[in-house]
């Protein structure tokens, strides 16, 4: 079972973004220093300072509420990224001031790994952000200062050294990632080289597909699973799905990667009992091709898995790009009897308009939606409003990221239909999933 991120029990949050506030970040650093492992040679604490240079300009150009919206979105991306890439280790994400964020991880990791995690996170943050007021989309280009914390470094020293490195970059020539020591990692594989490794990884079967079971809330029946990718790199080790897709996007190999994952997942799912469904994630790049529906259906038919047992999970980002064109592709998918889910609902701007105009069957509530529902009346009110909206539009609801019994009881009592989460099962290997499905 994964350890909960350190922010799970946090008392002091930043009121705008819900991340830890500076006091909490400092207290965590001080506590981790006190608990410094006696027998370790590797560095156990890593830090990164993420600075959004242009946030003042956004406030001026688009108004303060757009600026706040962008900060909330960036915070969400940092949180998602950390929980995808740093799972089963302790981490904390905080907003320090304005557009400055701190990510701390208590995890032994190489310099290269911390560096390319920063590169992948920078890419994720630099994705366009919808402007809730309408009009032009925003893009923010972060600078990230990195540091390995050494024994005895107090919170002040850590923050000072990171700020110095960040200021150095601001004055420099467009470098976006740097170490507090001034030297970038040169050992092992860099992010650039990983881009080059990706095609071979597909051929060499280094991409593993895990399956996370989904269940009904009313009677705990298994209804299927979501396919989730991992890269087992021969020298770097495990690379999580978010970073894998960032790398693919930079190398322009997203389409190959998606096709490979879908095909392998469908081949494995062909052995499942026939009442179980398979959910696959689709990227914006996949849906940008007009021929996507045709090609996907053809490929799926060859694996022998019925199209009517497939759900494709789409993120809001996809819909932002070109609603008409995407709408057309989605209509074609519906003709093949494929089900469509809107993923990560509640994490972005939750544009309800999409749900009205697109042939969506189901929404997957992002795990951030249920984070606070047990403690905070307002979080619960938002959660209920979204459920009411889903019912009004006749959409099924899957709740994601259910981590404990109390959450499961609550979402069941609120009348949600389905869930997936660590409380019942983490993503498991194809083999393990078959055993679980059979029992
Ligand atoms: P997602 O589609 O929202 O997938 C759910 C993520 O939540 C998975 O992370 C899963 O391991 C994690 N999760 C499930 N239950 C819990 C829980 O109870 N608590 C917490 N904290 N996390 C939980 P994972 O596998 O790291 O994937 C991260 C993201 O990467 C996915 O988010 C999806 O956007 C993307 N991704 C993963 N596999 C693929 C893929 O094959 N294709 C595409 N296009 N994207 C993928
Ligand atoms: Ca998903
Ligand atoms: Ca999701």
Short mmCIF file of C-alpha atoms and ligand atoms in Angstrom, two decimals:
data_model
loop_
_atom_site.label_atom_id
_atom_site.label_comp_id
_atom_site.label_asym_id
_atom_site.label_seq_id
_atom_site.Cartn_x
_atom_site.Cartn_y
_atom_site.Cartn_z
CA UNK A 1 0.00 0.00 0.00
CA UNK A 2 1.37 3.40 -0.88
CA UNK A 3 2.30 5.80 1.87
CA UNK A 4 0.11 8.86 1.90
CA UNK A 5 1.87 11.99 0.69
CA UNK A 6 3.02 14.17 3.56
CA UNK A 7 0.46 16.82 2.70
CA UNK A 8 -2.36 14.45 3.58
CA UNK A 9 -2.27 15.39 7.25
CA UNK A 10 -1.34 18.94 6.70
CA UNK A 11 -2.78 21.51 9.07
CA UNK A 12 -1.78 24.68 7.28
CA UNK A 13 -2.75 25.13 3.64
CA UNK A 14 -2.41 27.95 1.18
CA UNK A 15 -5.98 29.22 0.89
CA UNK A 16 -5.86 29.84 -2.87
CA UNK A 17 -4.32 26.60 -4.12
CA UNK A 18 -4.86 24.14 -1.28
CA UNK A 19 -1.15 23.24 -1.29
CA UNK A 20 0.92 23.45 1.88
CA UNK A 21 1.76 26.98 2.99
CA UNK A 22 5.33 28.19 3.70
CA UNK A 23 5.10 27.47 7.43
CA UNK A 24 4.09 23.90 6.73
CA UNK A 25 6.90 23.46 4.19
CA UNK A 26 9.45 24.75 6.70
CA UNK A 27 8.14 22.55 9.47
CA UNK A 28 8.33 19.51 7.18
CA UNK A 29 11.92 20.29 6.22
CA UNK A 30 12.89 20.72 9.86
CA UNK A 31 11.21 17.44 10.81
CA UNK A 32 12.86 15.51 7.98
CA UNK A 33 16.23 16.90 9.07
CA UNK A 34 15.62 15.65 12.59
CA UNK A 35 14.77 12.22 11.23
CA UNK A 36 17.88 12.12 9.03
CA UNK A 37 18.73 8.45 8.46
CA UNK A 38 21.89 7.46 10.34
CA UNK A 39 22.98 4.71 7.99
CA UNK A 40 22.43 6.28 4.59
CA UNK A 41 25.09 7.37 2.10
CA UNK A 42 22.66 8.44 -0.64
CA UNK A 43 20.96 11.82 -0.34
CA UNK A 44 17.48 11.28 1.13
CA UNK A 45 15.93 14.73 0.58
CA UNK A 46 15.48 16.55 -2.71
CA UNK A 47 13.99 19.97 -3.33
CA UNK A 48 12.86 22.03 -6.29
CA UNK A 49 11.76 25.64 -6.49
CA UNK A 50 9.35 26.30 -9.34
CA UNK A 51 9.04 29.96 -10.35
CA UNK A 52 6.49 31.31 -12.80
CA UNK A 53 8.17 34.39 -14.16
CA UNK A 54 5.19 35.92 -15.92
CA UNK A 55 2.45 35.68 -13.35
CA UNK A 56 2.44 39.45 -12.72
CA UNK A 57 2.02 40.06 -16.43
CA UNK A 58 -0.92 37.66 -16.46
CA UNK A 59 -2.60 39.64 -13.70
CA UNK A 60 -2.10 42.84 -15.62
CA UNK A 61 -3.10 41.49 -19.02
CA UNK A 62 -5.97 39.14 -18.11
CA UNK A 63 -7.13 40.38 -14.71
CA UNK A 64 -6.54 39.03 -11.26
CA UNK A 65 -9.10 36.24 -11.34
CA UNK A 66 -7.41 34.75 -14.43
CA UNK A 67 -4.08 35.05 -12.60
CA UNK A 68 -5.54 33.21 -9.61
CA UNK A 69 -7.09 30.60 -11.88
CA UNK A 70 -3.71 29.99 -13.48
CA UNK A 71 -2.05 29.56 -10.08
CA UNK A 72 -4.70 27.05 -9.03
CA UNK A 73 -4.17 25.14 -12.26
CA UNK A 74 -0.38 25.09 -11.88
CA UNK A 75 -0.72 23.93 -8.27
CA UNK A 76 -2.96 21.12 -9.47
CA UNK A 77 -0.44 20.07 -12.11
CA UNK A 78 2.36 20.01 -9.54
CA UNK A 79 0.27 17.96 -7.15
CA UNK A 80 -0.77 15.50 -9.83
CA UNK A 81 2.74 15.16 -11.08
CA UNK A 82 4.15 14.53 -7.62
CA UNK A 83 1.56 11.94 -6.76
CA UNK A 84 2.09 10.14 -10.10
CA UNK A 85 5.89 10.19 -10.04
CA UNK A 86 6.72 10.13 -6.36
CA UNK A 87 4.13 7.62 -5.21
CA UNK A 88 4.90 5.46 -2.20
CA UNK A 89 7.33 8.04 -0.90
CA UNK A 90 6.80 11.12 1.22
CA UNK A 91 6.52 14.43 -0.59
CA UNK A 92 5.11 17.85 0.04
CA UNK A 93 4.18 20.60 -2.40
CA UNK A 94 3.82 24.17 -1.17
CA UNK A 95 3.11 27.62 -2.52
CA UNK A 96 5.63 30.06 -1.09
CA UNK A 97 4.69 33.47 -2.49
CA UNK A 98 2.95 34.60 -5.68
CA UNK A 99 4.04 32.27 -8.46
CA UNK A 100 6.74 30.43 -6.46
CA UNK A 101 6.18 26.80 -5.56
CA UNK A 102 8.31 24.35 -3.62
CA UNK A 103 8.35 20.59 -4.11
CA UNK A 104 10.12 18.48 -1.50
CA UNK A 105 10.63 14.74 -1.70
CA UNK A 106 11.96 12.41 0.90
CA UNK A 107 13.29 9.87 -1.52
CA UNK A 108 16.68 8.56 -2.52
CA UNK A 109 17.09 9.40 -6.15
CA UNK A 110 19.94 10.11 -8.51
CA UNK A 111 20.78 13.63 -9.66
CA UNK A 112 19.78 12.74 -13.22
CA UNK A 113 16.42 11.45 -12.10
CA UNK A 114 15.62 14.56 -10.06
CA UNK A 115 16.69 16.67 -13.02
CA UNK A 116 14.54 14.99 -15.59
CA UNK A 117 11.61 14.90 -13.22
CA UNK A 118 12.04 18.69 -13.18
CA UNK A 119 12.14 18.76 -16.97
CA UNK A 120 8.96 16.72 -17.23
CA UNK A 121 7.23 18.90 -14.65
CA UNK A 122 8.32 22.06 -16.49
CA UNK A 123 6.75 20.65 -19.66
CA UNK A 124 3.53 19.82 -17.84
CA UNK A 125 3.29 23.32 -16.40
CA UNK A 126 4.00 24.90 -19.78
CA UNK A 127 0.94 23.24 -21.37
CA UNK A 128 -1.70 25.84 -22.29
CA UNK A 129 -4.06 26.89 -19.53
CA UNK A 130 -7.64 27.74 -20.40
CA UNK A 131 -8.75 31.22 -19.52
CA UNK A 132 -11.99 30.79 -17.54
CA UNK A 133 -13.10 34.24 -18.65
CA UNK A 134 -12.92 33.03 -22.25
CA UNK A 135 -10.57 34.48 -24.80
CA UNK A 136 -6.91 33.62 -25.30
CA UNK A 137 -5.31 30.70 -23.50
CA UNK A 138 -2.36 31.34 -21.22
CA UNK A 139 1.02 29.73 -21.24
CA UNK A 140 3.44 29.99 -18.35
CA UNK A 141 7.07 29.01 -18.68
CA UNK A 142 8.51 27.98 -15.33
CA UNK A 143 12.09 28.14 -14.10
CA UNK A 144 13.09 25.33 -11.80
CA UNK A 145 15.99 25.42 -9.32
CA UNK A 146 17.11 22.03 -7.98
CA UNK A 147 18.88 20.96 -4.85
CA UNK A 148 19.97 17.92 -2.92
CA UNK A 149 19.56 18.73 0.73
CA UNK A 150 22.53 17.77 2.87
CA UNK A 151 22.54 16.89 6.55
CA UNK A 152 22.22 20.02 8.65
CA UNK A 153 20.67 22.23 5.92
CA UNK A 154 17.88 24.07 7.69
CA UNK A 155 14.80 25.46 5.90
CA UNK A 156 16.41 28.91 5.57
CA UNK A 157 19.51 27.56 3.86
CA UNK A 158 17.47 25.42 1.49
CA UNK A 159 15.21 28.29 0.47
CA UNK A 160 18.13 30.74 0.15
CA UNK A 161 20.16 28.46 -2.06
CA UNK A 162 17.20 27.65 -4.28
CA UNK A 163 16.30 31.34 -4.60
CA UNK A 164 19.88 32.21 -5.55
CA UNK A 165 19.89 29.57 -8.28
CA UNK A 166 16.55 30.79 -9.55
CA UNK A 167 17.73 34.42 -9.62
CA UNK A 168 20.85 33.34 -11.50
CA UNK A 169 18.66 31.71 -14.17
CA UNK A 170 16.45 34.78 -14.41
CA UNK A 171 19.51 36.85 -15.22
CA UNK A 172 20.88 34.25 -17.65
CA UNK A 173 20.19 33.12 -21.18
CA UNK A 174 16.85 31.37 -21.02
CA UNK A 175 18.06 28.32 -19.09
CA UNK A 176 15.02 26.86 -17.38
CA UNK A 177 16.51 24.24 -15.05
CA UNK A 178 19.61 24.49 -12.91
CA UNK A 179 21.14 23.16 -9.72
CA UNK A 180 21.84 25.27 -6.70
CA UNK A 181 25.47 24.24 -7.12
CA UNK A 182 25.49 25.59 -10.68
CA UNK A 183 26.39 22.35 -12.48
CA UNK A 184 23.80 20.41 -14.39
CA UNK A 185 23.85 16.64 -14.15
CA UNK A 186 25.96 15.03 -16.80
CA UNK A 187 26.12 11.44 -15.62
CA UNK A 188 23.73 8.73 -16.75
CA UNK A 189 20.86 9.41 -19.11
CA UNK A 190 19.60 12.91 -19.59
CA UNK A 191 16.07 13.78 -20.56
CA UNK A 192 17.23 14.29 -24.16
CA UNK A 193 18.73 10.82 -24.30
CA UNK A 194 15.59 9.29 -22.86
CA UNK A 195 13.69 10.75 -25.81
CA UNK A 196 16.06 8.81 -28.04
CA UNK A 197 15.56 5.59 -26.02
CA UNK A 198 11.80 5.56 -26.35
CA UNK A 199 11.28 3.86 -29.71
CA UNK A 200 13.66 1.07 -28.78
CA UNK A 201 11.81 0.71 -25.48
CA UNK A 202 8.59 0.06 -27.38
CA UNK A 203 10.30 -2.60 -29.50
CA UNK A 204 12.06 -4.18 -26.52
CA UNK A 205 8.88 -4.41 -24.51
CA UNK A 206 10.14 -2.19 -21.72
CA UNK A 207 6.72 -0.54 -21.42
CA UNK A 208 4.64 -2.49 -18.94
CA UNK A 209 0.90 -2.11 -18.67
CA UNK A 210 -0.71 -2.32 -15.27
CA UNK A 211 -4.42 -2.63 -14.66
CA UNK A 212 -6.26 -0.89 -11.88
CA UNK A 213 -9.58 -2.58 -11.06
CA UNK A 214 -12.81 -0.60 -10.91
CA UNK A 215 -15.76 -1.57 -8.73
CA UNK A 216 -19.40 -0.76 -8.12
CA UNK A 217 -19.98 1.14 -4.89
CA UNK A 218 -23.37 -0.42 -4.18
CA UNK A 219 -22.22 -4.05 -4.06
CA UNK A 220 -18.43 -4.12 -4.58
CA UNK A 221 -18.59 -5.92 -7.92
CA UNK A 222 -15.57 -5.64 -10.20
CA UNK A 223 -16.60 -4.02 -13.47
CA UNK A 224 -13.29 -3.75 -15.30
CA UNK A 225 -9.96 -1.97 -15.17
CA UNK A 226 -8.05 1.06 -16.39
CA UNK A 227 -4.78 0.39 -18.25
CA UNK A 228 -1.85 2.42 -16.91
CA UNK A 229 1.62 2.46 -18.44
CA UNK A 230 5.08 2.24 -16.82
CA UNK A 231 8.50 2.29 -18.42
CA UNK A 232 11.14 -0.04 -17.00
CA UNK A 233 14.27 1.58 -18.36
CA UNK A 234 17.31 -0.76 -18.30
CA UNK A 235 19.59 1.75 -16.54
CA UNK A 236 17.37 4.49 -15.13
CA UNK A 237 14.76 2.19 -13.58
CA UNK A 238 11.06 2.86 -13.32
CA UNK A 239 9.65 5.89 -15.10
CA UNK A 240 6.06 6.82 -14.29
CA UNK A 241 3.29 7.46 -16.78
CA UNK A 242 3.32 11.27 -16.61
CA UNK A 243 7.03 11.47 -17.37
CA UNK A 244 6.76 8.77 -20.00
CA UNK A 245 4.18 10.79 -21.89
CA UNK A 246 6.12 14.05 -21.49
CA UNK A 247 9.13 12.33 -23.02
CA UNK A 248 7.02 10.90 -25.83
CA UNK A 249 5.56 14.30 -26.56
CA UNK A 250 8.94 15.99 -26.77
CA UNK A 251 10.24 13.23 -29.02
CA UNK A 252 7.05 13.37 -31.10
CA UNK A 253 6.36 9.68 -30.50
CA UNK A 254 3.07 9.97 -28.65
CA UNK A 255 1.07 8.29 -31.39
CA UNK A 256 3.37 5.24 -31.54
CA UNK A 257 3.40 4.94 -27.77
CA UNK A 258 -0.39 5.20 -27.45
CA UNK A 259 -0.96 2.67 -30.21
CA UNK A 260 1.47 0.25 -28.59
CA UNK A 261 -0.16 0.56 -25.16
CA UNK A 262 -3.69 0.22 -26.51
CA UNK A 263 -2.77 -2.84 -28.53
CA UNK A 264 -0.98 -4.60 -25.68
CA UNK A 265 -3.72 -3.77 -23.20
CA UNK A 266 -6.42 -5.07 -25.56
CA UNK A 267 -4.47 -8.27 -26.24
CA UNK A 268 -4.24 -8.91 -22.52
CA UNK A 269 -7.86 -7.99 -21.91
CA UNK A 270 -8.93 -10.53 -24.53
CA UNK A 271 -8.36 -13.17 -21.80
CA UNK A 272 -10.70 -11.52 -19.30
CA UNK A 273 -14.18 -12.73 -18.33
CA UNK A 274 -16.62 -11.18 -20.76
CA UNK A 275 -18.44 -8.93 -18.27
CA UNK A 276 -15.31 -6.85 -17.62
CA UNK A 277 -14.61 -3.60 -19.43
CA UNK A 278 -11.29 -2.02 -20.36
CA UNK A 279 -10.58 1.71 -19.98
CA UNK A 280 -7.80 3.28 -22.03
CA UNK A 281 -6.39 6.79 -21.74
CA UNK A 282 -6.28 8.92 -24.86
CA UNK A 283 -3.94 11.87 -25.33
CA UNK A 284 -4.70 15.14 -27.12
CA UNK A 285 -2.24 14.11 -29.84
CA UNK A 286 -4.19 10.88 -30.49
CA UNK A 287 -7.46 12.68 -31.00
CA UNK A 288 -5.92 15.34 -33.21
CA UNK A 289 -5.78 12.81 -36.08
CA UNK A 290 -9.03 12.76 -38.08
CA UNK A 291 -8.52 9.07 -38.80
CA UNK A 292 -8.21 8.15 -35.10
CA UNK A 293 -11.61 6.50 -34.69
CA UNK A 294 -11.28 4.35 -37.81
CA UNK A 295 -7.75 3.23 -37.04
CA UNK A 296 -8.47 2.57 -33.40
CA UNK A 297 -11.54 0.47 -34.20
CA UNK A 298 -9.65 -1.54 -36.78
CA UNK A 299 -6.78 -2.22 -34.41
CA UNK A 300 -9.13 -3.17 -31.56
CA UNK A 301 -11.11 -5.55 -33.77
CA UNK A 302 -7.93 -7.40 -34.69
CA UNK A 303 -7.28 -8.15 -31.00
CA UNK A 304 -10.71 -9.76 -30.71
CA UNK A 305 -11.83 -7.55 -27.82
CA UNK A 306 -15.33 -6.23 -28.39
CA UNK A 307 -15.51 -2.48 -29.06
CA UNK A 308 -18.59 -2.21 -26.86
CA UNK A 309 -16.47 -3.22 -23.84
CA UNK A 310 -14.02 -0.34 -24.32
CA UNK A 311 -14.11 3.02 -22.56
CA UNK A 312 -11.80 5.77 -23.77
CA UNK A 313 -10.79 8.32 -21.14
CA UNK A 314 -10.34 11.83 -22.43
CA UNK A 315 -8.92 14.80 -20.54
CA UNK A 316 -10.27 18.31 -20.76
CA UNK A 317 -7.08 19.48 -22.43
CA UNK A 318 -8.14 17.54 -25.51
CA UNK A 319 -11.36 19.42 -25.81
CA UNK A 320 -9.75 22.81 -25.45
CA UNK A 321 -7.84 22.45 -28.66
CA UNK A 322 -10.55 22.28 -31.28
CA UNK A 323 -14.00 21.44 -30.03
CA UNK A 324 -15.60 20.94 -33.45
CA UNK A 325 -12.98 18.60 -34.74
CA UNK A 326 -12.70 16.61 -31.55
CA UNK A 327 -16.49 16.44 -31.41
CA UNK A 328 -16.46 14.85 -34.83
CA UNK A 329 -13.93 12.19 -33.80
CA UNK A 330 -15.93 11.44 -30.65
CA UNK A 331 -19.13 11.04 -32.70
CA UNK A 332 -17.36 8.49 -34.86
CA UNK A 333 -16.17 6.57 -31.79
CA UNK A 334 -19.76 6.45 -30.54
CA UNK A 335 -20.82 4.89 -33.85
CA UNK A 336 -18.52 1.99 -32.95
CA UNK A 337 -20.29 1.69 -29.59
CA UNK A 338 -17.20 2.77 -27.67
CA UNK A 339 -17.93 4.49 -24.36
CA UNK A 340 -16.39 7.86 -23.57
CA UNK A 341 -15.35 9.16 -20.15
CA UNK A 342 -14.21 12.66 -19.27
CA UNK A 343 -11.15 12.09 -17.07
CA UNK A 344 -9.77 14.20 -14.21
CA UNK A 345 -13.09 16.01 -13.89
CA UNK A 346 -12.85 18.75 -11.28
CA UNK A 347 -9.09 19.15 -11.62
CA UNK A 348 -9.20 21.79 -14.35
CA UNK A 349 -11.80 24.42 -15.00
CA UNK A 350 -14.70 21.91 -15.27
CA UNK A 351 -16.28 23.36 -18.29
CA UNK A 352 -19.83 22.02 -18.18
CA UNK A 353 -20.44 23.07 -21.74
CA UNK A 354 -18.41 20.11 -23.01
CA UNK A 355 -20.71 17.71 -21.25
CA UNK A 356 -23.71 19.18 -22.99
CA UNK A 357 -22.34 19.32 -26.51
CA UNK A 358 -20.18 16.16 -26.63
CA UNK A 359 -21.29 12.51 -26.56
CA UNK A 360 -19.75 11.78 -23.14
CA UNK A 361 -21.16 8.81 -21.19
CA UNK A 362 -19.37 9.15 -17.92
CA UNK A 363 -17.23 11.47 -15.80
CA UNK A 364 -14.27 10.40 -13.71
CA UNK A 365 -14.02 12.62 -10.68
CA UNK A 366 -10.44 13.62 -10.05
CA UNK A 367 -8.97 12.48 -6.76
CA UNK A 368 -8.52 16.10 -5.68
CA UNK A 369 -12.33 16.31 -5.60
CA UNK A 370 -12.57 13.90 -2.68
CA UNK A 371 -9.48 15.08 -0.84
CA UNK A 372 -11.34 17.42 1.44
CA UNK A 373 -14.93 16.12 1.37
CA UNK A 374 -14.67 14.49 4.77
CA UNK A 375 -13.46 17.58 6.59
CA UNK A 376 -14.65 20.56 4.63
CA UNK A 377 -18.32 21.46 4.19
CA UNK A 378 -17.56 23.53 1.12
CA UNK A 379 -15.67 20.70 -0.60
CA UNK A 380 -18.66 18.48 0.08
CA UNK A 381 -21.01 21.08 -1.37
CA UNK A 382 -18.98 21.27 -4.59
CA UNK A 383 -18.87 17.48 -4.77
CA UNK A 384 -22.66 17.26 -4.41
CA UNK A 385 -23.25 19.96 -7.00
CA UNK A 386 -21.16 18.07 -9.53
CA UNK A 387 -23.03 14.83 -8.80
CA UNK A 388 -26.35 16.61 -9.27
CA UNK A 389 -25.14 17.98 -12.57
CA UNK A 390 -23.99 14.54 -13.70
CA UNK A 391 -27.40 13.09 -12.85
CA UNK A 392 -29.19 15.85 -14.68
CA UNK A 393 -27.14 15.07 -17.77
CA UNK A 394 -27.57 11.31 -17.33
CA UNK A 395 -23.85 10.66 -16.90
CA UNK A 396 -22.38 7.80 -14.91
CA UNK A 397 -19.82 8.79 -12.27
CA UNK A 398 -16.57 7.03 -11.41
CA UNK A 399 -14.75 8.35 -8.35
CA UNK A 400 -10.99 8.10 -8.56
CA UNK A 401 -8.35 7.99 -5.87
CA UNK A 402 -10.47 6.56 -3.07
CA UNK A 403 -7.80 5.84 -0.47
CA UNK A 404 -9.67 4.92 2.70
CA UNK A 405 -12.86 3.40 4.06
CA UNK A 406 -14.30 6.69 5.24
CA UNK A 407 -14.04 8.15 1.74
CA UNK A 408 -15.56 5.04 0.20
CA UNK A 409 -18.51 5.10 2.59
CA UNK A 410 -19.11 8.76 1.90
CA UNK A 411 -19.07 8.54 -1.89
CA UNK A 412 -21.32 5.46 -1.72
CA UNK A 413 -23.77 7.32 0.53
CA UNK A 414 -23.79 10.23 -1.92
CA UNK A 415 -24.97 7.81 -4.60
CA UNK A 416 -21.91 7.54 -6.86
CA UNK A 417 -21.95 4.38 -8.97
CA UNK A 418 -18.32 3.30 -9.41
CA UNK A 419 -14.89 3.79 -7.92
CA UNK A 420 -11.24 2.92 -8.21
CA UNK A 421 -8.53 3.60 -5.66
CA UNK A 422 -5.84 2.29 -3.38
CA UNK A 423 -8.42 1.40 -0.70
CA UNK A 424 -9.35 -1.58 -2.85
CA UNK A 425 -6.42 -2.09 -5.20
CA UNK A 426 -3.41 -0.34 -6.69
CA UNK A 427 -2.68 -0.86 -10.38
CA UNK A 428 -1.54 -4.50 -10.72
CA UNK A 429 0.21 -6.62 -13.37
CA UNK A 430 -1.82 -8.29 -16.13
CA UNK A 431 -1.28 -11.66 -14.46
CA UNK A 432 -2.37 -10.46 -11.04
CA UNK A 433 -5.43 -8.80 -12.55
CA UNK A 434 -6.48 -12.06 -14.20
CA UNK A 435 -6.25 -13.83 -10.82
CA UNK A 436 -8.28 -11.09 -9.13
CA UNK A 437 -10.89 -11.22 -11.90
CA UNK A 438 -11.21 -14.98 -11.57
CA UNK A 439 -11.65 -15.06 -7.79
P1 LIG B 1 -5.13 9.05 -14.62
O1 LIG B 1 -5.69 8.68 -15.94
O2 LIG B 1 -5.93 9.99 -13.80
O3 LIG B 1 -4.87 7.70 -13.84
C1 LIG B 1 -5.12 7.50 -12.49
C2 LIG B 1 -3.86 7.68 -11.69
O4 LIG B 1 -4.20 7.71 -10.31
C3 LIG B 1 -2.88 6.52 -11.86
O5 LIG B 1 -1.55 7.06 -11.79
C4 LIG B 1 -3.17 5.68 -10.63
O6 LIG B 1 -2.09 4.86 -10.22
C5 LIG B 1 -3.46 6.74 -9.61
N1 LIG B 1 -4.29 6.27 -8.53
C6 LIG B 1 -5.25 5.34 -8.56
N2 LIG B 1 -5.83 5.19 -7.35
C7 LIG B 1 -5.23 6.07 -6.54
C8 LIG B 1 -5.39 6.39 -5.14
O7 LIG B 1 -6.22 5.84 -4.43
N3 LIG B 1 -4.58 7.36 -4.66
C9 LIG B 1 -3.66 8.00 -5.42
N4 LIG B 1 -2.90 8.94 -4.86
N5 LIG B 1 -3.48 7.72 -6.74
C10 LIG B 1 -4.26 6.76 -7.28
P2 LIG B 1 -0.45 6.71 -12.88
O8 LIG B 1 -0.56 5.29 -13.29
O9 LIG B 1 0.84 7.18 -12.33
O10 LIG B 1 -0.85 7.57 -14.12
C11 LIG B 1 -0.75 8.95 -14.11
C12 LIG B 1 -1.37 9.58 -15.32
O11 LIG B 1 -0.60 9.29 -16.49
C13 LIG B 1 -2.76 9.04 -15.62
O12 LIG B 1 -3.68 9.71 -14.81
C14 LIG B 1 -2.89 9.35 -17.09
O13 LIG B 1 -3.23 10.71 -17.28
C15 LIG B 1 -1.48 9.14 -17.59
N6 LIG B 1 -1.38 7.78 -18.15
C16 LIG B 1 -1.08 6.62 -17.53
N7 LIG B 1 -1.06 5.60 -18.41
C17 LIG B 1 -1.37 6.12 -19.61
C18 LIG B 1 -1.54 5.58 -20.91
O14 LIG B 1 -1.39 4.38 -21.16
N8 LIG B 1 -1.89 6.44 -21.91
C19 LIG B 1 -2.07 7.77 -21.66
N9 LIG B 1 -2.41 8.55 -22.69
N10 LIG B 1 -1.91 8.31 -20.45
C20 LIG B 1 -1.58 7.50 -19.44
CA1 LIG B 2 -7.48 7.93 -16.72
CA1 LIG B 3 -7.94 10.68 -13.72
#
